[in-house]
Amino acid sequence: MKVGLNGYRANNELGTKALRIANWVVRLIQRPSSLTRLVRLLISLRSSSLDDWAALLHNVSAVVDQEGALRELAQYVDGLWKIRRNLSNWGRAFLLMAMANTLRVRTNRCKVFRSILGAIGGLNSEVLSTLVKAHVHLKLTEAGPHCGVDPADRLGGLISKVEGMRGSVEISNESLMDFLRRLSTKALGTPLST
Amino acid sequence: MYGAAMWLVVKVLAMALIIRELFKGRGGAGPGYYVMTPYFMGRLTHWISGGRVLLNEETINWLATRHDEITERALTLIVNTLMGGITGDYEHLRDVLRPWINHGTVNLGISTRDDAIKYIVGYYGGEVRREFAGLDDKCWGTLVLLLGIAWSGYAIRDLGSTANDLMPLVRPAVEFLSDAGRVNECVALKLLMVNNEITPLTEILLVGPVMGYTSPVLDALAKGRSVNVERDLGEFIRVIEDGRERNRGLGLAEGFYALGLVVLTAYA
């Protein structure tokens, strides 16, 4: 499908910029079918920046609640999971969160849940892994079953952990900043009309 | 229009009816709604007839518009007959339509929207691209905005009229698109938009790439514009990063424009 017009194809920087912007504008789109349609087009930019692609998969799967659309997104998430070694810390954090967003449509939920938990340890950032862990537990609570953990208990523990991090130097961690920059919340102002 | 060229007129009309049939949608859409822009219908029939002007403006406008349910049902029957699909009870219709069947039956292999769009792109893609060649910056920016709107699932009227607070990059496009009277300043826009609405055909031409075929419209919009696209995307990143601190964010219209750029980049 990629046409390969001059000036676009080999330009990774252009692709990266487009993916970064995509992370902000996906919030505009309300219909799940329009969102998956966009993701289907944007996969051609994946190799420009795997990390931004991971962020996109999270930002989209976080707002889609229609099962068919979520199932399609789960395939993209799995595709990225296979090459997760090529992701940086914050990209991996997004991948894990995207994975958690798709728990609801997975048949082997507890296995996927445990794979996510297993991978969080490698994030190399206390704050980042705590944020991701909280997100994963939240998503597991929504999806059920509990897979042998008490999410409420875990979330409580994570909240006090974050409390304890207040004022910690790690807030200036570059990886965390990159992560926060791509979270699509707050990016768009109040729509002019809906 | 008549005489020796009569068979050609019938043929062009038959093809126009077949194509419009696939985009007219089911009931509900109501009479008066455009199946495609009259300008596009005009160009299409012009291309199909090999560059002749065989249909007058009134006919073209009639073909581009959706009519009342009874008329539309009759047109569906005619189209099915032309495509050889009517038998049995409708034998009398075949008799009435004999001259049409002799001259207008066309086996285009078109039975879905997908077929129709492949037909248009396959045979007249070059002509469509030519219509979009050499756009000025204002026209190009407006089409990028329209592209973003089509991909977002919103309608043009959702743009609102608050152009004051917009990024300078986006403002001219929003002002242009909100002013129906200025559509003549950008002929390419007339192919895609009528009465400030995106027609069903337009939507497919703009969001088609994801369905597996190339879009002559996107080809033309992307070609030779990579520098503009990259500069504009950079501007959006700058504004959003700044805006985060001021908690401003992007407005809806700015989001549409940015989405148009993103789609163009991913497509190209």
XYZ file of C-alpha atoms in Angstrom:
462
model
C 0.000 0.000 0.000
C 2.946 2.295 0.704
C 3.354 4.361 -2.411
C 6.904 5.491 -1.828
C 6.778 9.018 -3.137
C 9.999 10.994 -3.238
C 10.896 12.674 -0.001
C 8.721 10.533 2.246
C 9.696 6.897 2.295
C 13.295 7.066 3.390
C 12.667 9.976 5.728
C 12.581 8.470 9.203
C 12.413 11.843 10.858
C 9.263 12.710 8.933
C 7.721 9.366 9.893
C 8.625 9.899 13.541
C 7.080 13.358 13.559
C 3.911 12.012 11.969
C 3.632 9.258 14.582
C 4.183 11.746 17.403
C 1.417 13.966 16.068
C -0.779 10.927 15.548
C -0.500 10.263 19.275
C -2.169 13.579 19.917
C -4.806 13.545 17.253
C -6.175 10.065 17.882
C -8.187 11.634 20.663
C -10.196 13.441 18.015
C -11.558 10.261 16.588
C -14.492 8.723 18.339
C -15.623 5.868 16.133
C -13.670 2.651 16.827
C -13.775 1.758 13.128
C -12.172 5.111 12.231
C -9.451 4.492 14.804
C -8.538 1.034 13.576
C -8.659 2.319 10.005
C -6.069 4.928 10.960
C -3.867 2.403 12.742
C -4.025 0.195 9.634
C -2.680 3.092 7.586
C -0.085 4.192 10.133
C 1.581 0.801 10.379
C 3.571 1.884 7.342
C 5.342 4.358 9.657
C 6.104 1.774 12.343
C 9.752 1.341 11.390
C 10.370 5.119 11.607
C 9.989 4.945 15.368
C 8.977 1.759 17.118
C 8.686 3.660 20.400
C 6.165 6.135 19.037
C 4.307 3.262 17.407
C 4.100 1.626 20.847
C 2.739 4.866 22.294
C 0.146 5.000 19.521
C -0.977 1.438 20.199
C -1.475 2.341 23.844
C -3.229 5.637 23.195
C -5.617 3.991 20.752
C -6.314 0.785 22.653
C -6.929 2.842 25.798
C -9.995 4.497 24.269
C -11.393 1.683 22.137
C -13.870 -0.476 23.951
C -15.466 -2.236 21.020
C -14.277 -5.843 21.051
C -13.717 -6.327 17.325
C -11.569 -3.211 17.111
C -9.675 -4.175 20.247
C -8.999 -7.618 18.832
C -7.515 -6.069 15.719
C -5.328 -3.814 17.863
C -4.216 -6.841 19.893
C -2.670 -8.233 16.703
C -0.578 -5.111 16.219
C 0.419 -5.250 19.876
C 1.508 -8.874 19.501
C 3.497 -7.971 16.404
C 5.415 -5.383 18.373
C 5.800 -7.696 21.364
C 7.862 -10.022 19.158
C 10.420 -7.295 18.539
C 10.209 -5.603 21.950
C 13.986 -5.851 22.368
C 14.276 -2.998 19.860
C 12.206 -0.668 22.015
C 13.636 1.835 24.441
C 12.472 1.920 28.047
C 9.519 4.206 27.536
C 8.463 2.466 24.339
C 8.400 -0.809 26.218
C 6.300 0.798 28.938
C 3.735 1.779 26.308
C 3.790 -1.681 24.774
C 3.066 -3.250 28.170
C 0.221 -0.827 28.777
C -1.195 -1.496 25.322
C -0.954 -5.189 26.052
C -2.883 -4.629 29.261
C -5.548 -2.661 27.365
C -6.192 -5.724 25.224
C -6.457 -8.178 28.140
C -10.220 -8.013 27.840
C -10.284 -9.707 24.441
C -7.695 -12.369 25.171
C -8.553 -15.965 25.910
C -5.339 -16.608 27.846
C -5.631 -13.546 30.056
C -3.685 -14.787 33.067
C -0.796 -15.959 30.924
C -0.604 -12.601 29.129
C -0.965 -10.791 32.450
C 1.974 -12.727 33.886
C 4.093 -12.035 30.766
C 3.428 -8.324 31.225
C 4.340 -8.429 34.909
C 7.460 -10.376 34.042
C 8.549 -7.731 31.539
C 7.930 -4.754 33.830
C 11.035 -5.594 35.835
C 13.189 -4.744 32.826
C 11.969 -1.169 32.579
C 14.902 0.290 34.522
C 12.866 3.042 36.062
C 11.128 2.749 39.382
C 8.510 5.386 38.542
C 7.846 4.028 35.077
C 7.446 0.458 36.246
C 5.160 1.559 39.080
C 2.954 3.512 36.669
C 2.786 0.594 34.276
C 2.117 -1.871 37.074
C -0.762 0.244 38.325
C -2.201 0.448 34.813
C -1.886 -3.292 34.299
C -3.645 -4.097 37.567
C -6.391 -1.647 36.746
C -6.933 -3.258 33.357
C -6.936 -6.710 34.905
C -9.630 -5.588 37.325
C -11.730 -4.454 34.356
C -11.119 -7.646 32.416
C -11.238 -10.190 35.232
C -10.547 -12.854 36.496
C -8.014 -11.906 39.125
C -5.399 -14.439 38.098
C -4.501 -15.120 41.703
C -3.765 -11.543 42.739
C -5.947 -9.068 44.599
C -5.826 -5.986 42.336
C -7.287 -3.689 44.981
C -4.570 -4.714 47.393
C -1.883 -4.330 44.719
C -3.154 -0.928 43.626
C -3.193 0.258 47.232
C 0.403 -0.835 47.610
C 1.390 0.918 44.369
C -0.258 4.158 45.420
C 1.690 4.290 48.645
C 4.806 3.502 46.662
C 4.200 6.483 44.383
C 3.533 8.635 47.460
C 6.938 7.603 48.756
C 8.546 8.725 45.495
C 7.439 12.306 45.851
C 10.348 14.624 45.381
C 12.556 11.793 44.264
C 15.221 12.692 41.722
C 13.856 10.125 39.344
C 11.129 12.458 38.191
C 13.736 14.066 35.936
C 14.509 10.728 34.328
C 14.587 11.317 30.540
C 12.838 8.068 29.766
C 9.970 9.011 32.054
C 9.723 12.434 30.428
C 9.615 10.865 26.957
C 6.879 8.599 28.211
C 4.819 11.403 29.704
C 5.195 13.525 26.579
C 3.487 10.861 24.516
C 0.594 10.117 26.816
C -2.254 11.537 24.839
C -4.271 12.907 27.741
C -4.332 16.691 27.942
C -2.919 17.153 24.476
C -6.085 18.484 22.948
C -7.998 21.424 24.236
C -11.732 21.347 24.646
C -13.133 20.567 21.210
C -14.778 23.580 19.621
C -17.901 21.532 19.115
C -18.825 17.887 19.050
C -26.250 15.768 -28.456
C -28.410 13.584 -30.721
C -27.820 11.856 -34.026
C -24.769 9.717 -34.509
C -23.630 10.218 -30.949
C -26.878 8.987 -29.437
C -25.508 5.535 -28.604
C -22.609 7.229 -26.839
C -24.956 9.378 -24.774
C -26.844 6.257 -23.741
C -23.620 4.524 -22.863
C -22.324 7.439 -20.778
C -25.663 7.770 -19.004
C -25.722 4.033 -18.336
C -22.243 4.104 -16.826
C -23.018 7.184 -14.752
C -26.183 5.489 -13.440
C -24.286 2.324 -12.553
C -21.605 4.222 -10.665
C -24.006 6.541 -8.829
C -26.117 3.521 -7.850
C -23.301 2.185 -5.701
C -22.754 5.426 -3.838
C -26.317 6.548 -3.348
C -26.744 4.567 -0.160
C -29.919 3.007 1.182
C -33.108 4.890 2.179
C -32.666 7.252 5.087
C -30.239 9.401 3.142
C -33.242 11.226 1.736
C -33.765 13.203 -1.457
C -31.520 16.133 -2.213
C -28.458 14.558 -0.741
C -25.463 14.399 -3.056
C -24.123 11.041 -4.155
C -21.034 12.765 -5.512
C -20.336 16.385 -6.263
C -21.972 17.581 -9.492
C -18.542 18.793 -10.541
C -17.111 15.300 -10.143
C -20.055 13.800 -12.029
C -19.440 16.323 -14.789
C -15.762 15.476 -15.038
C -16.462 11.737 -14.841
C -19.002 11.751 -17.677
C -16.624 13.959 -19.647
C -13.811 11.420 -19.212
C -16.071 8.450 -19.951
C -17.241 10.047 -23.193
C -13.677 10.542 -24.311
C -13.522 14.267 -23.705
C -16.841 15.210 -25.309
C -19.483 17.292 -23.588
C -22.577 15.142 -24.016
C -24.650 15.943 -20.946
C -25.899 19.344 -19.915
C -25.461 20.798 -16.477
C -29.014 19.996 -15.455
C -28.615 16.314 -16.290
C -25.290 16.145 -14.504
C -26.754 17.745 -11.402
C -29.690 15.333 -11.542
C -27.313 12.368 -11.753
C -25.285 13.626 -8.805
C -28.297 14.023 -6.536
C -30.298 11.459 -4.643
C -34.013 11.526 -5.536
C -37.177 10.372 -3.823
C -37.501 6.714 -2.934
C -39.750 5.752 -5.872
C -37.423 7.310 -8.430
C -34.425 5.713 -6.795
C -36.092 2.301 -6.809
C -36.866 2.698 -10.503
C -33.268 3.700 -11.162
C -32.079 0.603 -9.304
C -34.243 -1.550 -11.579
C -32.886 0.185 -14.652
C -29.332 -0.299 -13.491
C -29.929 -3.966 -12.740
C -31.421 -4.387 -16.192
C -28.482 -2.641 -17.823
C -26.135 -4.957 -16.014
C -28.130 -7.948 -17.202
C -29.343 -8.856 -13.768
C -33.108 -8.544 -14.277
C -35.183 -11.538 -15.361
C -38.624 -12.993 -14.669
C -41.277 -10.500 -13.612
C -39.378 -7.625 -15.059
C -39.375 -8.908 -18.618
C -41.618 -5.987 -19.619
C -38.981 -3.623 -18.292
C -36.464 -5.224 -20.568
C -38.773 -4.501 -23.500
C -39.155 -0.874 -22.554
C -35.446 -0.549 -22.084
C -34.601 -2.315 -25.336
C -32.763 0.651 -26.899
C -30.866 1.051 -23.646
C -29.995 -2.589 -23.518
C -28.769 -2.510 -27.124
C -26.567 0.501 -26.566
C -26.219 0.953 -22.870
C -25.603 -2.486 -21.448
C -22.165 -2.402 -20.071
C -20.285 -5.227 -18.552
C -17.890 -3.268 -16.407
C -17.695 -5.923 -13.753
C -18.853 -3.301 -11.275
C -21.137 -4.574 -8.561
C -19.738 -3.097 -5.361
C -18.439 0.293 -4.269
C -15.022 -1.245 -4.244
C -15.376 -2.228 -7.915
C -16.636 1.249 -8.769
C -13.745 2.993 -7.097
C -11.257 0.610 -8.710
C -12.865 1.371 -12.046
C -12.606 5.127 -11.533
C -9.058 4.912 -10.226
C -8.004 2.370 -12.844
C -9.372 4.162 -15.881
C -9.460 7.787 -14.827
C -6.865 7.994 -12.040
C -4.604 10.017 -14.307
C -7.384 12.510 -15.017
C -8.167 12.819 -11.281
C -4.489 13.412 -10.520
C -4.374 16.107 -13.189
C -7.288 17.919 -11.553
C -5.217 18.134 -8.366
C -1.941 19.116 -10.003
C -0.378 22.501 -9.399
C -2.477 23.492 -6.403
C -1.587 26.752 -4.711
C -0.716 26.637 -0.997
C -4.120 27.820 0.183
C -5.902 25.192 -1.864
C -3.486 22.477 -0.744
C -3.881 23.384 2.926
C -7.655 23.339 2.591
C -7.559 19.878 1.054
C -5.290 18.663 3.868
C -7.867 19.945 6.345
C -10.641 18.182 4.416
C -8.599 14.979 4.420
C -8.269 15.151 8.200
C -11.993 15.752 8.612
C -12.808 12.740 6.430
C -10.476 10.514 8.453
C -11.758 11.766 11.793
C -15.362 10.863 11.043
C -16.519 14.418 11.786
C -18.374 16.643 9.304
C -17.206 19.957 7.853
C -19.870 21.830 9.843
C -18.161 20.666 13.069
C -15.331 23.065 12.259
C -17.319 25.896 13.766
C -16.382 29.444 12.958
C -13.861 30.260 15.663
C -10.927 31.055 13.417
C -9.413 33.786 15.581
C -7.522 31.661 18.024
C -6.140 29.193 15.471
C -2.535 28.537 14.554
C -1.561 30.745 11.578
C -0.805 27.564 9.685
C -4.385 26.326 9.928
C -6.390 29.546 9.907
C -6.486 30.188 6.117
C -7.709 26.643 5.459
C -10.456 26.897 8.082
C -11.589 30.283 6.803
C -11.616 28.998 3.273
C -13.523 25.823 4.060
C -16.089 27.647 6.175
C -16.929 30.037 3.373
C -18.987 28.092 0.833
C -18.882 30.997 -1.602
C -15.136 30.670 -2.102
C -15.156 27.115 -3.399
C -14.638 28.398 -6.947
C -11.205 29.655 -5.953
C -10.106 26.062 -5.607
C -11.457 23.893 -8.393
C -9.999 20.708 -6.875
C -12.177 21.313 -3.831
C -15.257 21.328 -6.068
C -14.506 17.738 -6.989
C -14.774 16.696 -3.358
C -17.142 19.053 -1.600
C -20.609 20.384 -2.303
C -22.804 22.481 0.010
C -20.061 22.132 2.616
C -20.551 18.377 2.731
C -18.264 15.504 1.925
C -20.089 13.136 -0.454
C -19.924 9.321 -0.171
C -17.637 9.145 -3.204
C -15.374 11.821 -1.728
C -15.052 9.933 1.500
C -13.929 6.818 -0.332
C -11.445 8.760 -2.454
C -9.943 10.222 0.726
C -9.989 7.230 3.053
C -9.712 4.608 0.303
C -6.009 3.807 0.657
C -6.621 1.734 3.729
C -8.966 -0.479 1.745
C -6.097 -1.572 -0.419
C -6.020 0.706 -3.434
C -4.083 3.812 -4.225
C -5.849 7.142 -4.152
C -5.139 9.521 -7.019
C -6.214 12.355 -4.718
C -3.687 11.487 -2.026
C -1.013 10.841 -4.648
C -1.487 14.335 -5.981
C -1.642 15.951 -2.534
C 1.516 14.225 -1.313
C 3.644 14.592 -4.420
C 6.321 17.226 -4.153
C 5.064 18.391 -0.766
C 7.257 16.431 1.632
C 9.088 19.601 2.658
C 5.803 21.398 3.463
C 4.531 18.360 5.349
C 7.661 18.044 7.457
C 7.742 21.767 8.224
C 4.066 21.767 9.218
C 4.400 18.665 11.396
C 7.358 20.300 13.130
C 5.236 23.368 13.761
C 2.533 21.238 15.360
C 5.047 19.536 17.645
C 6.376 22.929 18.708
C 2.905 24.312 19.430
C 1.787 21.240 21.336
C 4.932 21.101 23.459
C 4.532 24.830 24.222
C 0.835 24.422 24.751
C 1.364 21.732 27.330
C 2.877 24.295 29.613
C 0.035 26.732 29.027
C -2.501 23.931 29.086
C -3.900 25.039 25.760
C -3.722 21.948 23.606
C -4.944 21.668 20.057
C -8.324 22.889 18.895
C -10.556 20.645 16.855
C -9.735 22.326 13.529
C -6.011 22.156 14.270
C -6.374 18.495 15.109
C -8.075 17.858 11.756
C -5.293 19.602 9.876
C -2.640 17.676 11.792
C -4.483 14.433 11.121
C -4.548 15.273 7.400
C -0.757 15.691 7.438
C -0.307 12.432 9.329
C -2.477 10.529 6.852
C -0.610 12.026 3.915
C 2.756 11.039 5.374
C 1.668 7.496 6.156
C 0.131 7.123 2.721
C 3.150 8.402 0.806
